[in-house]
mmCIF file of C-alpha atoms in Angstrom:
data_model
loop_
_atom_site.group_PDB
_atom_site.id
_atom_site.type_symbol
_atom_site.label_atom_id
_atom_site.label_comp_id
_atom_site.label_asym_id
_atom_site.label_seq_id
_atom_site.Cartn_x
_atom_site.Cartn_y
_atom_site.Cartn_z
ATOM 1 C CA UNK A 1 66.078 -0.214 25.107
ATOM 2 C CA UNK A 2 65.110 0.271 21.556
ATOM 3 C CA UNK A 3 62.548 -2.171 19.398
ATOM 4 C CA UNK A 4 61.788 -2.286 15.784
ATOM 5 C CA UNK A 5 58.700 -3.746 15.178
ATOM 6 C CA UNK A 6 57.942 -4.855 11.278
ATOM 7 C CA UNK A 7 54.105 -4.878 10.643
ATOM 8 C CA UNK A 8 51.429 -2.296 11.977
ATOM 9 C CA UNK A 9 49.194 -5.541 11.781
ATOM 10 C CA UNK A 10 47.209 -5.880 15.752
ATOM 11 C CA UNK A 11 49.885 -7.915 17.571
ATOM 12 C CA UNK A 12 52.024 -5.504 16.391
ATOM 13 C CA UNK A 13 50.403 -2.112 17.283
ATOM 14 C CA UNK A 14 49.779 -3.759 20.633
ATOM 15 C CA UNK A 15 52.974 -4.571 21.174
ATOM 16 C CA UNK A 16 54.715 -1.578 20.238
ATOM 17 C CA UNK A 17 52.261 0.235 22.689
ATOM 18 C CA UNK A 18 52.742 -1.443 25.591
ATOM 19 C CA UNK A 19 56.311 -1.573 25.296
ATOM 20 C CA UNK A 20 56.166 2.164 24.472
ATOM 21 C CA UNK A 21 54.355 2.557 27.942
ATOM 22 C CA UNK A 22 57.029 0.647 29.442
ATOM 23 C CA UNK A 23 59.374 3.012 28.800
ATOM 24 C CA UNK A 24 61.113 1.413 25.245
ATOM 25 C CA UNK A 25 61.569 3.360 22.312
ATOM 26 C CA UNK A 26 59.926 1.908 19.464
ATOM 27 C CA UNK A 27 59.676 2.313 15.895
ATOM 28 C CA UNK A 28 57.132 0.658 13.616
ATOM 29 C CA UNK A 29 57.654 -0.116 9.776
ATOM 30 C CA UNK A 30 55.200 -0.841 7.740
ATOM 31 C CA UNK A 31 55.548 -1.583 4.027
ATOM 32 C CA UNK A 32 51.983 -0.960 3.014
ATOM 33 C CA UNK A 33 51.305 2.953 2.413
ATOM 34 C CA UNK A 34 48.737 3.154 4.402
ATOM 35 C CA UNK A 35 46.507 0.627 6.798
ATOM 36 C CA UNK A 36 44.104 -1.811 4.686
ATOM 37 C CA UNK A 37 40.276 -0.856 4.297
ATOM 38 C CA UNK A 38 38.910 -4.040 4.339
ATOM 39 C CA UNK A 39 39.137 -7.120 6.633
ATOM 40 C CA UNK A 40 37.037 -9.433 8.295
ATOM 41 C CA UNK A 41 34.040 -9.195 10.906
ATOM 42 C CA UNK A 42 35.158 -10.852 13.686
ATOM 43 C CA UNK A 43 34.287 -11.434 17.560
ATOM 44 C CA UNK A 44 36.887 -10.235 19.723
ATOM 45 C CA UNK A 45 36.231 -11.907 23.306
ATOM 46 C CA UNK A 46 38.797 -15.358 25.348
ATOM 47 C CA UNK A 47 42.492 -13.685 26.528
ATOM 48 C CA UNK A 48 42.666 -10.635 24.650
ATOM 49 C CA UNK A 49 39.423 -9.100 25.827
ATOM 50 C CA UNK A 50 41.196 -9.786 29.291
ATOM 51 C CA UNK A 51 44.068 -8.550 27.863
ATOM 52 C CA UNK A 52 42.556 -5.229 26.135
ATOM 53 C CA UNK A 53 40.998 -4.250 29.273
ATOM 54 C CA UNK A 54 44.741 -4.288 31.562
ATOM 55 C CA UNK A 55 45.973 -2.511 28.613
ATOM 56 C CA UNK A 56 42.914 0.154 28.467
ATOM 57 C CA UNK A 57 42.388 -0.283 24.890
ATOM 58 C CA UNK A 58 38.766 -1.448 26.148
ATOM 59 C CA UNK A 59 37.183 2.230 25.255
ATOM 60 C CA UNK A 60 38.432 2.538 21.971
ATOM 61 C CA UNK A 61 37.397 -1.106 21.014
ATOM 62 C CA UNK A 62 34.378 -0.741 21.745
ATOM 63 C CA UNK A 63 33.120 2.601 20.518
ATOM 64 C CA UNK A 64 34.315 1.056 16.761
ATOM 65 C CA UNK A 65 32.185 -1.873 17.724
ATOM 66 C CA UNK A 66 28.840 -3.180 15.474
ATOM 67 C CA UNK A 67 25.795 -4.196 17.244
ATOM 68 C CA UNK A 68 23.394 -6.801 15.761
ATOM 69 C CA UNK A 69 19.932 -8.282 16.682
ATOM 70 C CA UNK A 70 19.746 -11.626 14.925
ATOM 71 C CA UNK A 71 21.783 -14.025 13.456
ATOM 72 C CA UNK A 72 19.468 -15.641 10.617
ATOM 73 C CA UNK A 73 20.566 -19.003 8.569
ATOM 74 C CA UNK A 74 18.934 -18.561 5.134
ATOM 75 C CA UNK A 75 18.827 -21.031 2.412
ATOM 76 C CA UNK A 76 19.502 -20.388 -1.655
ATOM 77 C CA UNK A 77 16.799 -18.693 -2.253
ATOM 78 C CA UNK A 78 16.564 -16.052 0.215
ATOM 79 C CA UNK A 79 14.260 -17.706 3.083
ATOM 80 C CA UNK A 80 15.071 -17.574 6.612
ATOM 81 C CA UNK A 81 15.373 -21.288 7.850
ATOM 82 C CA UNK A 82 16.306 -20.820 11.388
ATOM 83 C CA UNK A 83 17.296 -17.653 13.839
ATOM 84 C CA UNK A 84 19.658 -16.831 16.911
ATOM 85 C CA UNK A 85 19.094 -13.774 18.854
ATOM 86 C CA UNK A 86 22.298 -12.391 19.702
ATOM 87 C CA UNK A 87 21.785 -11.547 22.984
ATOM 88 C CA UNK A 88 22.028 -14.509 23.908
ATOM 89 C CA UNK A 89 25.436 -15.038 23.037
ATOM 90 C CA UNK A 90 26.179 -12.234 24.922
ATOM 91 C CA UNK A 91 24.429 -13.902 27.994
ATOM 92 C CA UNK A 92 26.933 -16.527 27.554
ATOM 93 C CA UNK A 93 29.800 -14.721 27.966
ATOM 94 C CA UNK A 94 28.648 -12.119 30.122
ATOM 95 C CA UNK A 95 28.939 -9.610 27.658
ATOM 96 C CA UNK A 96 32.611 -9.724 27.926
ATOM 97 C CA UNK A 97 33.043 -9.571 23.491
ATOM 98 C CA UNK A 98 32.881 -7.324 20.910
ATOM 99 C CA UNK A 99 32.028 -7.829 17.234
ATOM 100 C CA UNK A 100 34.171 -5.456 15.191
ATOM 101 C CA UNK A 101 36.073 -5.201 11.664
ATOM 102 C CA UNK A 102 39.458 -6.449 11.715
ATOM 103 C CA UNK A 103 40.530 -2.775 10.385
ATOM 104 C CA UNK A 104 38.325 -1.074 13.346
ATOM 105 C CA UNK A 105 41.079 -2.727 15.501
ATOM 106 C CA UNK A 106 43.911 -1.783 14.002
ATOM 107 C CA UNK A 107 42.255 1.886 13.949
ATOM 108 C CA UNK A 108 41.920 1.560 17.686
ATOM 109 C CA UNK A 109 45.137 0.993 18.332
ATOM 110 C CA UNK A 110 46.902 3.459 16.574
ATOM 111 C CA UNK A 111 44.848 5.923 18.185
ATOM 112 C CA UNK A 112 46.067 4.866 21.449
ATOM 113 C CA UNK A 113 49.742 4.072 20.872
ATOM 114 C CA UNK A 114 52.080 6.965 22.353
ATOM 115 C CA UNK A 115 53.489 9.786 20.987
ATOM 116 C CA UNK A 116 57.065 8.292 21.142
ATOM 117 C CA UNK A 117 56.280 5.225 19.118
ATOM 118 C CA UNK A 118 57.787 6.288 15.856
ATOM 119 C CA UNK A 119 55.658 4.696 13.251
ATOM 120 C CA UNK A 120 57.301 4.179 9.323
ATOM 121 C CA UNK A 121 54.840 3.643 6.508
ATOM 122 C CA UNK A 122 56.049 2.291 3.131
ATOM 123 C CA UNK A 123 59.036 0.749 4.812
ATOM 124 C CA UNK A 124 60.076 -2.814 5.208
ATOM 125 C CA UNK A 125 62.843 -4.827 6.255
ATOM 126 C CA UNK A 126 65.783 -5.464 3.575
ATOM 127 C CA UNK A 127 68.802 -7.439 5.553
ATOM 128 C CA UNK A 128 69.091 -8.394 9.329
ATOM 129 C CA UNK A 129 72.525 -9.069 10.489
ATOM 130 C CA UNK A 130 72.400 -9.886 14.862
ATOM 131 C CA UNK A 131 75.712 -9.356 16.083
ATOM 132 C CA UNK A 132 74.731 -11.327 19.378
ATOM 133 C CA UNK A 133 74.002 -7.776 21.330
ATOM 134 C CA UNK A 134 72.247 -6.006 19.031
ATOM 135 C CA UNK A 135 69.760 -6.704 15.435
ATOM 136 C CA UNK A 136 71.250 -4.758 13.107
ATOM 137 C CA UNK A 137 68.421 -3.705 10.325
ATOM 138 C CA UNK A 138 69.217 -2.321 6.900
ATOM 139 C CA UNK A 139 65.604 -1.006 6.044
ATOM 140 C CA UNK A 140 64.226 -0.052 2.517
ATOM 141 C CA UNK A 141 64.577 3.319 2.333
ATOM 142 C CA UNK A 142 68.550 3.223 2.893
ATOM 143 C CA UNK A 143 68.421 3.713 6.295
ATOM 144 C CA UNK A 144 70.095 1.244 9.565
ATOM 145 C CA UNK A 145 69.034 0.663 12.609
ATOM 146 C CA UNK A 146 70.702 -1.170 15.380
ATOM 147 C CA UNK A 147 68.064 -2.618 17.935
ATOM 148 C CA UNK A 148 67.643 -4.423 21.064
ATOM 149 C CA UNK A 149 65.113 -6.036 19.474
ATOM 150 C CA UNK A 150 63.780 -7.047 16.394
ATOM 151 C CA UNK A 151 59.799 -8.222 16.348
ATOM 152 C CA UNK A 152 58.588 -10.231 13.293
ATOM 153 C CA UNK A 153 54.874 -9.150 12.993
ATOM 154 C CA UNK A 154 54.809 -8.898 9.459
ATOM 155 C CA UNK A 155 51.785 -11.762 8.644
ATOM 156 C CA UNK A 156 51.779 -15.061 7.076
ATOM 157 C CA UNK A 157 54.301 -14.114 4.692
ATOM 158 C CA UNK A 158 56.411 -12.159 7.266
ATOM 159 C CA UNK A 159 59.502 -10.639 5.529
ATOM 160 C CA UNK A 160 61.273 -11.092 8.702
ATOM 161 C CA UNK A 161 60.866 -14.751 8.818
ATOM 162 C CA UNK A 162 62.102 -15.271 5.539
ATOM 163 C CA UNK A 163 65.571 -13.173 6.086
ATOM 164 C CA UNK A 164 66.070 -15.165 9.246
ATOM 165 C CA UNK A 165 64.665 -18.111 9.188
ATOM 166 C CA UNK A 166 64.666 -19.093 5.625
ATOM 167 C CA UNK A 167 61.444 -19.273 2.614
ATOM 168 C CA UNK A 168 57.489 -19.546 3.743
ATOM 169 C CA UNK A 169 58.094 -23.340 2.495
ATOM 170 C CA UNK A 170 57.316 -25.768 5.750
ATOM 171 C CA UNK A 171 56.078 -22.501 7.803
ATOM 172 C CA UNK A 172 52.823 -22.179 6.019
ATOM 173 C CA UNK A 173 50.416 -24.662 5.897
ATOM 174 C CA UNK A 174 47.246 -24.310 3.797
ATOM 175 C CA UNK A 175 44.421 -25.572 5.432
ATOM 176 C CA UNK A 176 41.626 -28.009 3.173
ATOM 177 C CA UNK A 177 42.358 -25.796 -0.324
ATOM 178 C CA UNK A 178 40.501 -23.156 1.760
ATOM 179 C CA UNK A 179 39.971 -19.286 0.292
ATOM 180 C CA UNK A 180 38.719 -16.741 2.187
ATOM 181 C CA UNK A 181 37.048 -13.721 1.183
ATOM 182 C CA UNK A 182 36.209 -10.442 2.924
ATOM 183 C CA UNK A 183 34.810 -7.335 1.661
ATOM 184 C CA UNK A 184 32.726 -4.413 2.046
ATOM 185 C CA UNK A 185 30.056 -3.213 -0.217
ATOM 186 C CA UNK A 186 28.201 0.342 -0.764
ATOM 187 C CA UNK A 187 24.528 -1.225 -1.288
ATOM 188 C CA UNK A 188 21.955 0.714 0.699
ATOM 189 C CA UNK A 189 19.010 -1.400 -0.391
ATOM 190 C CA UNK A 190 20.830 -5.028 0.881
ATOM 191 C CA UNK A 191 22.261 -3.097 4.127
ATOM 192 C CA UNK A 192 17.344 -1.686 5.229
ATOM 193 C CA UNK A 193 16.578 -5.377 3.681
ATOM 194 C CA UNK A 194 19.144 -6.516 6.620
ATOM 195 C CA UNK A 195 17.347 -4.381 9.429
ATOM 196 C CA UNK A 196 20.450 -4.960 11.552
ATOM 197 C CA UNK A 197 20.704 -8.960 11.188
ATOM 198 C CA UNK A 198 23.079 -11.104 10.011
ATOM 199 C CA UNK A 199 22.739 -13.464 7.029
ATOM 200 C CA UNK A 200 24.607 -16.887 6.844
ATOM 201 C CA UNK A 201 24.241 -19.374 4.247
ATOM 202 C CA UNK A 202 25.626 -22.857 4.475
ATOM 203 C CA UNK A 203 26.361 -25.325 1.989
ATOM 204 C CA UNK A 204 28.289 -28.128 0.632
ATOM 205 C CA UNK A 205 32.137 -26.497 0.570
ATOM 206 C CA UNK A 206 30.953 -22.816 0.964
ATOM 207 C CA UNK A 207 30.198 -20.502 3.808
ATOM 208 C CA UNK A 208 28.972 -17.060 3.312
ATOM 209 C CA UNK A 209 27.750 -14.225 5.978
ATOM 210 C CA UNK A 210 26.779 -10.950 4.956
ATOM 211 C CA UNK A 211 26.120 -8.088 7.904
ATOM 212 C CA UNK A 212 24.541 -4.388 7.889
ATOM 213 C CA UNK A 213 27.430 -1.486 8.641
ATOM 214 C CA UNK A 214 26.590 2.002 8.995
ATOM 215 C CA UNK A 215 24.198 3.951 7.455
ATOM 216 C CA UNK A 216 24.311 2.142 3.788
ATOM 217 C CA UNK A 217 27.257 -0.215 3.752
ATOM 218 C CA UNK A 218 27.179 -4.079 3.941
ATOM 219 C CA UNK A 219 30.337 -6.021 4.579
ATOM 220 C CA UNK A 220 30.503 -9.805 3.561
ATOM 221 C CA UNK A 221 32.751 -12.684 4.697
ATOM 222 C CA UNK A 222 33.069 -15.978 2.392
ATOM 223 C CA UNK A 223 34.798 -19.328 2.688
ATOM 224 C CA UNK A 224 35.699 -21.660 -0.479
ATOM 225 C CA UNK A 225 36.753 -24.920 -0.469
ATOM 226 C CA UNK A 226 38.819 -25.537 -3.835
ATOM 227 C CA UNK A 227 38.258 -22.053 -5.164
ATOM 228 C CA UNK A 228 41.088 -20.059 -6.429
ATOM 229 C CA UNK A 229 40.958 -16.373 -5.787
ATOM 230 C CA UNK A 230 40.243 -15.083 -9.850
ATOM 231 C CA UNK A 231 36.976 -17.231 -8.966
ATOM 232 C CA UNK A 232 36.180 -16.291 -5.662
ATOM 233 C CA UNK A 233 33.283 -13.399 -6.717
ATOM 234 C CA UNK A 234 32.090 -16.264 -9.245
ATOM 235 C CA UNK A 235 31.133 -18.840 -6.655
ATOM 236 C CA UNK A 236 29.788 -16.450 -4.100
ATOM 237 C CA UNK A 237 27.472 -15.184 -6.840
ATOM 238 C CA UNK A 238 26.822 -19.275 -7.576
ATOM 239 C CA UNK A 239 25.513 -19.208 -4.376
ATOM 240 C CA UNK A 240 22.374 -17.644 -4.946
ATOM 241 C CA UNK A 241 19.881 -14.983 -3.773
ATOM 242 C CA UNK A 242 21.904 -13.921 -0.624
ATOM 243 C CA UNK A 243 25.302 -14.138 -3.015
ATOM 244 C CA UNK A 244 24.383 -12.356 -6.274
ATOM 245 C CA UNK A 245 23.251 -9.179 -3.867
ATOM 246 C CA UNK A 246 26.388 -9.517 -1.398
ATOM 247 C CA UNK A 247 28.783 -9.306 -4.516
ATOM 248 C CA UNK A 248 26.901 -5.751 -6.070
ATOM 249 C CA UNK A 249 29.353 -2.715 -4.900
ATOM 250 C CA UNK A 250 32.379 -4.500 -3.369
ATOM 251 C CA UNK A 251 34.601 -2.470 -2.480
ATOM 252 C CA UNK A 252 38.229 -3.184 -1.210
ATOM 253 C CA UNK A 253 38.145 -6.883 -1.574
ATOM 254 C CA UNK A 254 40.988 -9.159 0.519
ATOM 255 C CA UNK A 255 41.104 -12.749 -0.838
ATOM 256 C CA UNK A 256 43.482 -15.479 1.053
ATOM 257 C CA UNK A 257 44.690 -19.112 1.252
ATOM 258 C CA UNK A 258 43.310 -20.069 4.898
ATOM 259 C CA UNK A 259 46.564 -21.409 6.249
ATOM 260 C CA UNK A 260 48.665 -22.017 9.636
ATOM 261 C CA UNK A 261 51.786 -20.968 10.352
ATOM 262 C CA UNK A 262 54.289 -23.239 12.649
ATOM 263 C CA UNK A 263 57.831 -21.943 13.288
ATOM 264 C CA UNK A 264 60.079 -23.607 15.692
ATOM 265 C CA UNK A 265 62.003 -21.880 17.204
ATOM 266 C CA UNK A 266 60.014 -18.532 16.729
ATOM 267 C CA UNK A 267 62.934 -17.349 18.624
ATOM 268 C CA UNK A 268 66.727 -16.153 16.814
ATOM 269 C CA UNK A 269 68.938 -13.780 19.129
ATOM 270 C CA UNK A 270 67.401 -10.668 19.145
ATOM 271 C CA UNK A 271 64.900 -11.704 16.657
ATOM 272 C CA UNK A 272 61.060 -12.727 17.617
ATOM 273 C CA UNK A 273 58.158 -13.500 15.583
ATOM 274 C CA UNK A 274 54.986 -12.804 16.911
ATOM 275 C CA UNK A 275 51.196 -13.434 15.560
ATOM 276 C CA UNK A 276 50.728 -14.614 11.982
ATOM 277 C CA UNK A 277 54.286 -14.569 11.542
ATOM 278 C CA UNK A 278 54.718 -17.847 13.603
ATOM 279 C CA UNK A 279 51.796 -18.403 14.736
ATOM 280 C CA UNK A 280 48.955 -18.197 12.762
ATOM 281 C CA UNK A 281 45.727 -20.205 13.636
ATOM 282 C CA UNK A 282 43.581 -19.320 10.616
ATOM 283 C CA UNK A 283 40.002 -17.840 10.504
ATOM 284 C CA UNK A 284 38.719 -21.401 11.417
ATOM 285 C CA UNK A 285 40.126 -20.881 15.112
ATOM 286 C CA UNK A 286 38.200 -17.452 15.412
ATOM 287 C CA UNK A 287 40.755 -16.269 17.568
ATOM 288 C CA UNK A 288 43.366 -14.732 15.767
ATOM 289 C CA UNK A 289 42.921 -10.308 17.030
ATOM 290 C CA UNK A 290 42.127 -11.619 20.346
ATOM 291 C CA UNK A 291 45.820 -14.433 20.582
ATOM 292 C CA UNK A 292 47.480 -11.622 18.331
ATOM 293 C CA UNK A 293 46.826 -8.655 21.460
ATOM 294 C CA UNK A 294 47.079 -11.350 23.772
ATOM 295 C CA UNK A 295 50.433 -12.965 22.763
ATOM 296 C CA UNK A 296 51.551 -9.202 22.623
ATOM 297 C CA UNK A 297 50.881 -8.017 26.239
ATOM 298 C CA UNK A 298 52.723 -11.421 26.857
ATOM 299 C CA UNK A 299 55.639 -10.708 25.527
ATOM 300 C CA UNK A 300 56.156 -7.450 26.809
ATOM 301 C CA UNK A 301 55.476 -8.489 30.109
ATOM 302 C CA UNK A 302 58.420 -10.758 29.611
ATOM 303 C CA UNK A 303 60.294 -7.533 28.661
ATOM 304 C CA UNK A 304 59.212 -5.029 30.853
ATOM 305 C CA UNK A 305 61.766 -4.695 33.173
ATOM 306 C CA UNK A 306 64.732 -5.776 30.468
ATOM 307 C CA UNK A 307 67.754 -3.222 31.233
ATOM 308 C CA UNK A 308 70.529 -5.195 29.443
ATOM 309 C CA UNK A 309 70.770 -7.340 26.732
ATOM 310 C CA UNK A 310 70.676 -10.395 28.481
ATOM 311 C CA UNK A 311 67.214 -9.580 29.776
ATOM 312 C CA UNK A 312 65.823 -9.473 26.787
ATOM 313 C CA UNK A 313 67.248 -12.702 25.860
ATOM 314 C CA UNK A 314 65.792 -14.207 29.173
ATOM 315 C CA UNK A 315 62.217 -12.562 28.441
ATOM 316 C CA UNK A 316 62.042 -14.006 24.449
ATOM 317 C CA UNK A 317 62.854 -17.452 26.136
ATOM 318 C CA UNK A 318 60.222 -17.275 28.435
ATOM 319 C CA UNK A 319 57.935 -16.309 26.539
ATOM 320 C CA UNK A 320 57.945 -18.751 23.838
ATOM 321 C CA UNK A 321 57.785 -21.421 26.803
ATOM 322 C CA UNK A 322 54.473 -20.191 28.261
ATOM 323 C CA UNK A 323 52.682 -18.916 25.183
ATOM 324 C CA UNK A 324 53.217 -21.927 22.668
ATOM 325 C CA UNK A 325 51.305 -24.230 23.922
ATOM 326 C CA UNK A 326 48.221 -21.637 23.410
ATOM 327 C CA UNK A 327 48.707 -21.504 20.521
ATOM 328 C CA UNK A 328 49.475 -24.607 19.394
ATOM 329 C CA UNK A 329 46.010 -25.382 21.419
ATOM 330 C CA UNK A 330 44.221 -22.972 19.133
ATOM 331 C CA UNK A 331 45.913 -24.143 15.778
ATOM 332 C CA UNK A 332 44.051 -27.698 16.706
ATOM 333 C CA UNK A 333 40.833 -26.371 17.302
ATOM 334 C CA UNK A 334 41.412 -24.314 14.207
ATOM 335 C CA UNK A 335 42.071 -27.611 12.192
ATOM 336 C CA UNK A 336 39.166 -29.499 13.277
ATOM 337 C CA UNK A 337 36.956 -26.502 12.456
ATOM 338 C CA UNK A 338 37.023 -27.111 8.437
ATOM 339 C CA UNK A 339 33.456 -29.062 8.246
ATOM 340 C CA UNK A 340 32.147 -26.037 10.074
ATOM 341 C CA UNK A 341 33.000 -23.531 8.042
ATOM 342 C CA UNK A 342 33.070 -25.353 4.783
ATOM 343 C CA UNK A 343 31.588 -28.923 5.068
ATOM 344 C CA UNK A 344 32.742 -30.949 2.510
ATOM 345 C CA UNK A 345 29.933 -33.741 2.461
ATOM 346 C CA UNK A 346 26.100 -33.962 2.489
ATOM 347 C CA UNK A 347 26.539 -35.527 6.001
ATOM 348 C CA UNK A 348 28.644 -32.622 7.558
ATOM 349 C CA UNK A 349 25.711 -30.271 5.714
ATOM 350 C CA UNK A 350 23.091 -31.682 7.571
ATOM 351 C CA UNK A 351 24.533 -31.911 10.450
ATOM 352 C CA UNK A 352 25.391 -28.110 10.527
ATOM 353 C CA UNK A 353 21.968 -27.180 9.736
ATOM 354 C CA UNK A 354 20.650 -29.722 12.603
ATOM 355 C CA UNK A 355 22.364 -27.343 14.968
ATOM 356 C CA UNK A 356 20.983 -24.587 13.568
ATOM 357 C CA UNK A 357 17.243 -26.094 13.950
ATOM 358 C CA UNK A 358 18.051 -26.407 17.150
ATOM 359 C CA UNK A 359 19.197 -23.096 17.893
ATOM 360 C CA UNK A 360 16.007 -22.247 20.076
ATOM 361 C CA UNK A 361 16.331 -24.861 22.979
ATOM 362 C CA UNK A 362 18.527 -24.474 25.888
ATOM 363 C CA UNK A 363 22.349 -25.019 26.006
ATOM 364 C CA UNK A 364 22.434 -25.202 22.267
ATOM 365 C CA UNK A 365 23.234 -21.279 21.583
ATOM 366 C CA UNK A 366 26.964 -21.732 21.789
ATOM 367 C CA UNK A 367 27.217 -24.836 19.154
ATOM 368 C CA UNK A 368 25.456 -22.401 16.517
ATOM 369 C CA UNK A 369 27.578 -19.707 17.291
ATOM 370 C CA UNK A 370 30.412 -22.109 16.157
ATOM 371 C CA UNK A 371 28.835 -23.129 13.180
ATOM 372 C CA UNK A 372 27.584 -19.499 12.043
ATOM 373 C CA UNK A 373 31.757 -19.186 10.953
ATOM 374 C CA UNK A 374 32.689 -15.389 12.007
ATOM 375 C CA UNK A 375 30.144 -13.464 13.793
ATOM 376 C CA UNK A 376 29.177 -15.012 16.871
ATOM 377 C CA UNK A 377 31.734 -17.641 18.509
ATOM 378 C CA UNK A 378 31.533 -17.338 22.251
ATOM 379 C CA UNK A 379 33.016 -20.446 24.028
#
């Protein structure tokens, strides 16, 4: 059985090496030249910490990890208004999570996919014609492929969704005129002022969290409520103290809408969309590497012992009928989070910070790591 698999995003490279293991041939395109630099900070922990342990991708996870002793809520000018050792998030979930860059994952993955996995960079997907046995992919460097099966992993704006399914129009839905900015910065002065805590500022429509990385780098995470991206680096600076220093040496930026996608059917033939392609649940959720690997050692568990064509049609259907309603679980949770991560009145301000002040008494550890937006969301 062969697979195409457009997007080297993580539900992607997951899937393509599991299925790989399984004994598929698989071949990955890519459009970008080479995997992006920057991304966010995120906690990887819920199903696909479960799932990166069956799939032994544990190891490599983890030695791309960061490590952190506090997680500090500061105010505009600089001062420290109320702290949450980290450790005892991990006490809450047993130590079973990991905060890593978004790019660290993708890194790990390559580095374990198998030698057969075929992988195309600078490629994408020009015309799909499915011929009801195979997908039948004319691909941008002239070449065609017939496959078994054709995986949409290509992101919000998945190419594959739009040949088959028709334009982004009623797929994506921006959530609250939210941006999202991540970044990392070469500023060795911010990254020993740090001393290996995090820094989160709230206010009224803006969230920002800058972290130590390395030996000199910071990286810094930002979200915007009605802030286009041209005046994203603006209104983090607006911010002040902890945003005029996060925005000195930022390099590779990556600015987005925050958005959903929802996609019914996310099934066509021999055509599947998987992760952001159908079923985004935004930064707000804080779930989307660990649902992305998750969703993928789903699906090709569905597939795994697929020998004819008809088995693969059997495996898509099933797995659209048990993973859906995860998601669409996730994409709720994901919509109430917007006052968290970017509270839009005084009220929802206060509140926030009330959780903060309370960060030191018992039981309350797991509501700030909700509201800190990206760094420490154990549940």
């Amino acid at each position: 059985m062969h697979a195409v698999v457009s997007g080297a995003g993580v539900a992607g490279l997951a899937l393509a090496g599991r299925l790989a293991l399984d004994g598929w041939s698989v071949e990955v395109v890519e459009r970008a030249a080479a995997p992006r630099a920057s991304g966010y900070l995120v906690d990887f922990f819920g199903p696909g910490f479960d799932a990166a342990e069956r799939m032994g991708l544990l190891p490599g996870l983890r030695a791309r990890a960061e490590s952190f002793e506090e997680l500090r809520s500061v105010d505009a000018v600089g001062r420290v208004r109320a702290r949450l050792p980290i450790s005892l998030v991990e006490r809450a979930v047993q130590g079973r999570s990991l905060t890593i860059l978004r790019p660290q994952i993708v890194a790990a993955l390559s580095e374990a996919l198998p030698g057969a996995v075929r992988m195309r960079w600078g490629t994408q997907v020009e015309a799909v014609h499915d011929d009801g046995t195979a997908a039948h992919v004319l691909l941008s460097d002239g070449e065609r492929v017939a496959a078994d099966l054709l995986v949409g992993e290509d992101g919000v704006g998945s190419r594959v969704r739009q040949l088959v399914w028709g334009p982004a129009r009623g797929f994506v839905r921006p959530l609250g005129e939210l941006t999202a900015v991540a970044w990392i910065g070469d500023d060795g002065r911010l990254h020993d002022d740090l001393g290996g805590k995090v820094a989160m500022q709230l206010e009224q429509d803006r969230q920002l969290v800058v972290a130590p990385l390395g030996e000199t780098e910071v990286t810094g995470f930002a979200v915007l409520r009605g802030v286009g991206a041209a005046d994203a680096r603006g209104a983090i600076r607006g911010m002040g103290a902890l945003g005029r220093r996060a925005v000195q040496g930022v390099r590779d930026p990556y600015v987005d809408a925050v958005a959903q996608t929802v996609v019914e059917p996310w099934v066509r033939g021999r055509v599947v969309l998987l992760g952001d392609a159908c079923a985004a649940v935004s930064l707000l959720a804080g779930q989307g590497a660990s649902l992305a690997i998750a969703g993928a050692e789903r699906l090709a568990e569905e597939l795994a012992f697929a020998r004819h064509p008809s088995d693969v049609t059997a495996g898509l259907a099933a797995f659209e009928r048990d993973w859906r309603p995860v998601i669409e679980r996730e994409q709720a949770r994901g919509r109430r989070a917007q006052a968290t991560f970017a509270p839009h009145t005084r009220l929802e301000v206060e509140a926030q910070r009330a959780v903060w002040r309370a960060a030191a008494l018992p039981g309350v550890a797991h509501l700030v790591a909700r509201a800190a937006g990206g760094i420490t969301k154990p549940r």
